Amino acid sequence: MTVASGSGGSLRERAEAAGTSFILALFVDLAGKPCAKLVPVSAVDALATEGVGFAGYAVGAIGQQPSDPDLMAIPDPASFTPIPFIKDGLALVHCDPHVDGVPWPFAPRVILRALLARAAAQGLSLNVGAEVEYFLVTRDAGGRPQPADPADVAARPCYDARGLTRMFDHLAAVSTGMNALGWGNYANDHEDGNGQFEQNFEYADALTTADRVISARYLISMLAEQRGMTATFMPKPFADRTGNGLHLHMSLWRDGVAGFPGPDDGPADPRGLGLSALAYSFVAGVLEHASALQAVAAPTVNSYKRTNATSTSSGASWSPKVPTYGGNDRTHYVRVPDDQRVELRGGDGSANPYLAIAGALAAGLDGIGRGLDPGDPGKAGERPPLPRTLLHAVEAFERDDVLTGALNAAGPGVAEYFADLKREEFFAWHGAVGEWEIERYLTAF
Ligand code: GLU
Ligand code: MG
């Protein structure tokens, strides 16, 4: 069954073609929380023209006070996504929040649009493929998460055909849903942590992929709940296992022509990666701004337990500690699997995909604008290691005009608001007395 509306058209036409009865008008706050109102298809014309109103302060981190006027979520019909495999007749549509008739600069989708417009002004467009990793868990008697599959205890669980098969019903439901939507799911695997999985879909333009990451998290969560499990995208739910990455495969295009492969008729790339000068400058920009970029690609306290993991029970963390780039080698911050794209491996499952992509694009465009070169593969050079904590990342972010400029791309004050939120998040965690402190200090003195 194909439920994708495919051919385009107005929101009403798409909803009617898909047999939709209800539409989730959806957007996320800066933290990536999916917020929606459920709109019956009888009200689709008003939804399409006026949008649907929200009390912005109640949404979460989106720059509004209780006294502010309504945030109006205006749907983007191209993002219409029928999801009858969640509930019969249900669809979702991604929205651009507006206030007083103008796009709201604190809305992540509005921010990414502004960065894409900046690239377009230079004749460039961005394609992105995202790898969504997650754990399927239940809670034990003490409320701690544990792998939902009690047999998933192997020391080296990655790619285990048996662990994969035991989760077949869930994985197949997600895969079938993705393919019905035309996302092109091409692989599903058991990842390197017990209880951890990844389900891949094809790359698309940056905005579509960011929307799909949000949709995928929602769909995977709902389908897991239907089977009595919780899907978590938390960066590091288990200290001794690999974390949840959100690897972003990025490529710039000019007039529909891939901009990253080196010229066929030019001199061979002496570094052997087959990349163009444009690609090297993009990579150099990403590396130069890596510390600040991590504040949006790895935006939680928990993120820094993934990127700074010293070891895991499987022997590798597969997540970077230093901002290096290299060929087909998964230990780098930026991997170059082939000459078509570069893979940013610093981001994790808590990343807001709109902001992570906007930040990476801003960093890459800065590298291009300044004609930067990343130096030889495999070497960090003068670049500092990645931030050790969220607080370090926030401080690097505040010092970085390119990354703060990215968050302020649609209007001022967003970067400062974001940095304040994230600093407070760090101190809220720091202010709690945890198990580690009790173990270490209770009888130490
Ligand atoms: N789970 C690893 C991470 O946190 C990545 C494993 C992989 O390369 O797929 O980034
Ligand atoms: Mg993976």
XYZ file of C-alpha atoms in Angstrom, residues 14-445:
432
model
C -3.616 15.712 -0.405
C -5.837 14.882 2.577
C -8.701 13.770 0.339
C -6.416 11.668 -1.871
C -5.080 9.868 1.193
C -8.510 9.304 2.777
C -7.471 11.347 5.810
C -9.983 12.199 8.553
C -7.663 13.940 11.031
C -4.441 15.919 10.624
C -1.813 16.475 13.315
C -0.615 20.042 12.665
C 2.884 19.597 14.056
C 6.003 21.616 14.822
C 8.850 21.377 17.328
C 10.308 23.778 19.866
C 14.053 24.434 20.153
C 14.400 21.253 22.224
C 12.760 19.175 19.489
C 9.559 18.391 21.403
C 6.833 17.513 18.869
C 3.778 19.710 19.523
C 0.535 19.309 17.629
C -3.158 19.974 17.461
C -5.464 17.382 15.976
C -7.507 19.035 13.235
C -10.497 17.261 11.628
C -10.386 17.268 7.853
C -13.635 19.311 7.846
C -11.472 22.251 9.024
C -8.654 21.668 6.538
C -9.224 24.891 4.570
C -8.963 27.082 7.676
C -5.885 25.112 8.742
C -4.280 25.675 5.345
C -4.944 29.410 5.200
C -4.887 30.665 8.798
C -3.053 27.849 10.545
C -3.943 26.690 14.029
C -3.187 28.632 17.217
C -1.021 27.660 20.209
C -0.182 29.361 23.505
C 3.520 29.695 22.738
C 4.702 29.738 26.357
C 3.041 26.354 26.920
C 4.807 24.900 23.874
C 8.174 24.919 25.640
C 11.440 26.473 24.460
C 10.216 28.735 21.683
C 10.886 32.258 22.952
C 7.410 33.191 24.166
C 5.981 34.530 27.419
C 2.454 33.859 28.756
C 1.442 37.387 27.703
C 2.505 36.896 24.051
C 0.042 36.601 21.167
C -0.779 33.187 19.731
C 1.739 31.188 17.814
C -0.006 30.216 14.571
C 1.199 26.945 13.051
C 0.914 27.295 9.264
C 1.164 23.946 7.470
C 3.634 23.258 4.681
C 1.489 21.117 2.316
C 4.603 19.512 0.782
C 5.299 17.875 4.148
C 1.873 16.209 4.340
C 2.415 12.690 5.714
C -0.480 10.212 5.891
C 0.069 7.775 8.770
C -2.906 5.384 8.743
C -0.565 2.693 10.075
C -0.577 4.596 13.395
C -4.317 5.349 13.481
C -6.808 4.835 10.696
C -7.398 8.102 8.817
C -4.549 9.965 10.555
C -1.991 12.225 8.854
C 0.551 14.767 10.034
C 1.816 17.935 8.448
C 4.849 19.971 9.482
C 4.107 23.623 10.190
C 6.003 26.901 10.209
C 5.058 28.819 13.370
C 4.092 32.468 12.775
C 3.364 35.304 15.208
C 1.388 38.352 14.069
C 1.598 37.103 10.497
C 5.367 36.691 10.269
C 7.506 33.548 10.580
C 8.610 33.225 14.211
C 12.435 33.458 14.401
C 12.631 31.084 17.405
C 10.992 28.258 15.423
C 13.589 25.667 14.331
C 11.984 25.062 10.930
C 11.995 28.808 10.259
C 15.691 28.942 11.243
C 16.656 26.124 8.872
C 14.683 27.777 6.062
C 16.680 30.985 6.630
C 19.989 29.098 6.367
C 18.845 27.287 3.230
C 17.912 30.660 1.710
C 21.403 31.920 2.579
C 22.918 28.951 0.717
C 20.505 29.424 -2.190
C 21.678 33.038 -2.530
C 25.104 31.517 -3.291
C 23.564 29.110 -5.800
C 23.881 26.166 -3.401
C 21.371 23.642 -2.123
C 21.905 21.031 0.580
C 20.894 17.386 0.580
C 20.980 15.446 3.829
C 20.662 11.816 4.836
C 20.088 11.161 8.552
C 20.775 7.962 10.496
C 18.298 7.615 13.338
C 19.519 5.305 16.122
C 17.418 4.322 19.131
C 16.996 1.820 21.957
C 13.850 -0.213 22.601
C 13.435 -0.435 26.371
C 11.050 -1.285 29.176
C 11.479 -0.286 32.838
C 12.644 -2.676 35.553
C 11.049 -2.797 39.035
C 13.179 0.169 40.128
C 12.123 2.228 37.097
C 15.496 1.862 35.338
C 15.452 1.300 31.575
C 16.450 -2.147 30.352
C 16.469 -3.655 26.833
C 12.898 -4.597 25.956
C 14.138 -7.968 24.702
C 15.304 -9.892 27.795
C 17.390 -12.202 25.575
C 19.363 -9.233 24.197
C 22.368 -9.691 26.490
C 25.243 -10.615 24.152
C 28.559 -8.859 24.704
C 28.825 -8.132 20.950
C 25.187 -7.672 19.892
C 25.765 -5.630 16.721
C 24.134 -7.066 13.578
C 22.996 -10.145 15.539
C 20.423 -11.808 13.276
C 18.598 -13.316 16.247
C 18.211 -10.046 18.160
C 17.018 -8.447 14.939
C 14.475 -11.196 14.310
C 13.059 -11.037 17.832
C 12.129 -7.386 17.119
C 10.828 -8.212 13.636
C 7.224 -7.109 14.229
C 8.251 -3.648 15.391
C 11.011 -3.155 12.821
C 8.803 -4.372 9.974
C 5.986 -2.029 11.035
C 8.382 0.933 10.943
C 9.910 -0.176 7.628
C 6.535 -0.757 5.982
C 5.344 2.640 7.188
C 8.432 4.408 5.877
C 8.148 2.721 2.512
C 4.446 3.471 2.224
C 5.452 7.106 2.630
C 8.031 6.833 -0.138
C 10.996 7.414 2.179
C 12.892 4.437 0.760
C 13.780 2.415 3.841
C 16.695 0.293 2.644
C 18.136 -1.316 5.787
C 17.281 -2.080 9.408
C 19.882 -3.343 11.842
C 20.638 -4.233 15.421
C 23.177 -1.637 16.511
C 26.139 -2.024 18.827
C 24.293 -1.634 22.141
C 21.946 -4.219 23.674
C 18.442 -3.137 22.702
C 19.696 -0.668 20.082
C 18.453 -0.417 16.469
C 18.747 1.759 13.371
C 16.362 2.044 10.422
C 17.716 3.867 7.391
C 15.868 5.896 4.796
C 17.100 7.657 1.652
C 18.520 11.156 1.675
C 16.472 14.129 0.501
C 16.663 17.917 0.533
C 17.661 19.256 3.957
C 14.219 20.480 5.048
C 12.511 17.237 4.042
C 15.084 15.170 5.923
C 14.790 17.320 9.051
C 10.991 16.883 8.893
C 11.461 13.134 8.427
C 13.723 12.824 11.472
C 10.957 14.410 13.559
C 8.333 12.216 11.897
C 10.516 9.111 12.298
C 11.033 9.693 16.031
C 7.292 10.148 16.440
C 6.392 7.074 14.349
C 9.003 4.838 15.979
C 7.847 5.962 19.455
C 4.181 5.340 18.664
C 4.801 1.935 17.083
C 7.012 0.888 20.016
C 4.292 1.958 22.475
C 1.769 -0.163 20.593
C 3.963 -3.155 21.529
C 4.445 -2.161 25.170
C 7.964 -0.755 24.655
C 9.550 2.680 24.880
C 11.748 3.911 22.038
C 14.449 6.238 23.321
C 16.662 8.525 21.270
C 18.442 9.720 24.425
C 22.157 10.003 23.553
C 23.471 7.646 26.237
C 20.833 5.682 28.147
C 23.415 3.130 29.383
C 26.879 4.240 30.494
C 28.551 1.015 29.365
C 26.942 0.725 25.916
C 27.179 2.727 22.719
C 25.034 5.815 22.468
C 22.422 7.004 20.006
C 24.000 9.008 17.199
C 22.224 11.131 14.616
C 24.783 10.981 11.826
C 24.150 13.517 9.082
C 25.340 12.816 5.536
C 25.572 16.143 3.759
C 26.214 17.212 0.182
C 26.026 20.582 -1.527
C 24.646 20.918 -5.024
C 24.822 23.707 -7.608
C 22.064 23.819 -10.244
C 21.287 20.161 -9.649
C 24.933 19.138 -10.064
C 26.717 17.435 -7.155
C 29.311 19.834 -5.752
C 31.358 17.475 -3.598
C 32.969 15.050 -6.072
C 36.222 16.415 -7.449
C 36.201 17.463 -11.125
C 36.499 14.458 -13.450
C 38.804 16.299 -15.791
C 40.805 18.139 -13.134
C 43.917 17.076 -11.283
C 43.340 14.050 -9.049
C 42.730 14.878 -5.393
C 46.173 14.346 -3.846
C 44.516 13.307 -0.550
C 42.795 10.442 -2.356
C 39.267 11.165 -1.171
C 38.038 12.367 -4.566
C 36.610 15.584 -3.145
C 36.349 19.040 -4.715
C 37.801 22.234 -3.236
C 34.209 23.158 -2.314
C 33.863 19.978 -0.251
C 37.204 20.483 1.503
C 36.275 24.042 2.434
C 32.899 22.849 3.723
C 34.635 20.216 5.865
C 37.188 22.772 7.085
C 34.371 25.083 8.210
C 32.608 22.266 10.063
C 35.858 21.311 11.813
C 36.751 24.891 12.696
C 33.366 25.445 14.345
C 33.048 21.920 15.802
C 33.071 22.943 19.484
C 30.268 25.448 18.974
C 28.415 23.193 16.562
C 28.266 20.502 19.255
C 26.006 22.798 21.318
C 23.281 22.243 18.711
C 24.271 18.784 17.422
C 24.714 17.369 20.937
C 22.530 19.709 23.011
C 21.945 17.885 26.301
C 23.847 17.059 29.491
C 23.643 13.397 28.514
C 25.174 14.044 25.054
C 28.649 14.441 26.513
C 28.588 10.965 28.028
C 28.389 9.667 24.449
C 31.148 11.712 22.838
C 33.496 11.312 25.775
C 32.910 7.637 26.452
C 36.227 6.000 27.213
C 34.995 2.506 26.468
C 31.858 0.451 26.087
C 31.144 -3.231 26.685
C 31.401 -3.863 22.910
C 34.885 -2.325 22.788
C 34.186 0.866 20.820
C 31.973 3.927 21.257
C 31.857 4.815 17.530
C 31.489 8.444 18.505
C 34.175 11.113 18.115
C 36.235 12.897 20.761
C 38.295 15.169 18.516
C 37.334 17.172 15.413
C 39.167 15.207 12.735
C 38.071 14.152 9.281
C 39.111 11.160 7.219
C 38.090 8.584 4.649
C 35.833 5.621 5.267
C 36.763 5.482 8.957
C 34.066 5.745 11.629
C 36.326 7.154 14.319
C 36.346 10.645 12.753
C 34.137 13.611 13.531
C 33.603 13.943 9.775
C 33.816 10.709 7.801
C 34.101 10.757 4.012
C 32.551 7.429 3.013
C 32.858 8.264 -0.696
C 33.166 11.326 -2.926
C 29.427 12.100 -2.899
C 28.942 13.321 0.689
C 30.504 13.915 4.052
C 29.140 12.429 7.274
C 29.000 14.517 10.454
C 29.173 11.998 13.324
C 29.111 14.440 16.247
C 25.323 14.743 16.535
C 23.114 12.524 18.663
C 19.528 11.505 19.193
C 18.765 14.579 21.301
C 19.676 16.923 18.451
C 16.987 19.080 16.977
C 17.558 18.139 13.313
C 16.593 21.602 12.015
C 19.147 23.289 14.264
C 21.895 20.694 13.809
C 21.605 20.942 10.025
C 21.370 24.745 10.134
C 24.480 24.893 12.342
C 26.473 22.503 10.166
C 25.460 24.397 7.028
C 26.455 27.747 8.557
C 29.841 26.300 9.564
C 30.380 24.771 6.123
C 29.365 27.957 4.308
C 31.804 29.907 6.463
C 34.550 27.510 5.401
C 33.579 28.017 1.760
C 33.330 31.795 2.092
C 36.816 31.972 3.603
C 38.294 29.335 1.298
C 39.455 27.275 4.292
C 41.356 24.017 3.911
C 41.030 21.267 6.557
C 44.648 20.110 6.359
C 45.520 16.470 5.999
C 42.983 13.807 6.962
C 43.290 12.229 10.375
C 44.921 15.156 12.138
C 43.228 17.531 14.586
C 46.055 20.048 14.116
C 45.472 23.150 16.221
C 41.832 22.339 16.791
C 40.817 21.669 20.410
C 39.147 18.382 21.425
C 35.350 18.357 21.384
C 33.701 19.928 24.472
C 33.764 17.694 27.555
C 30.373 18.871 28.856
C 27.312 20.781 27.731
C 28.609 23.813 29.603
C 31.858 23.773 27.607
C 29.860 23.481 24.396
C 27.580 26.376 25.356
C 30.591 28.560 26.136
C 32.173 27.679 22.779
C 28.844 28.424 21.097
C 28.596 31.858 22.715
C 32.094 32.731 21.474
C 31.304 31.661 17.908
C 29.739 34.321 15.681
C 28.980 31.861 12.899
C 26.974 29.486 15.086
C 25.199 32.209 17.032
C 24.561 33.860 13.662
C 22.980 30.607 12.448
C 20.476 30.516 15.306
C 19.758 34.215 14.795
C 19.328 33.723 11.034
C 15.613 34.523 11.095
C 15.742 37.196 13.826
C 17.787 38.357 16.821
C 17.929 36.962 20.352
C 17.517 33.271 19.586
C 21.150 32.261 20.153
C 21.259 34.085 23.494
C 17.953 32.492 24.554
C 19.211 29.047 23.484
C 22.528 29.462 25.328
C 20.716 30.550 28.506
C 18.377 27.556 28.334
C 21.234 25.143 27.834
C 23.365 26.664 30.591
C 20.401 26.378 32.973
C 19.928 22.765 31.869
C 23.545 22.049 32.777
C 23.213 23.680 36.197
C 19.899 21.935 36.882
C 21.730 18.630 36.375
C 24.743 19.802 38.345
C 22.483 20.875 41.217
C 21.042 17.386 41.652
C 22.830 14.976 44.019
C 23.300 11.721 42.119
C 24.254 8.139 42.897
C 27.876 8.722 41.879
C 28.318 11.398 44.564
C 26.774 9.242 47.273
C 29.095 6.349 46.369
C 32.142 8.567 46.220
C 31.646 10.928 49.151
C 29.231 9.521 51.751
C 31.890 7.825 53.854
C 35.005 9.298 52.228
C 35.858 11.896 54.868
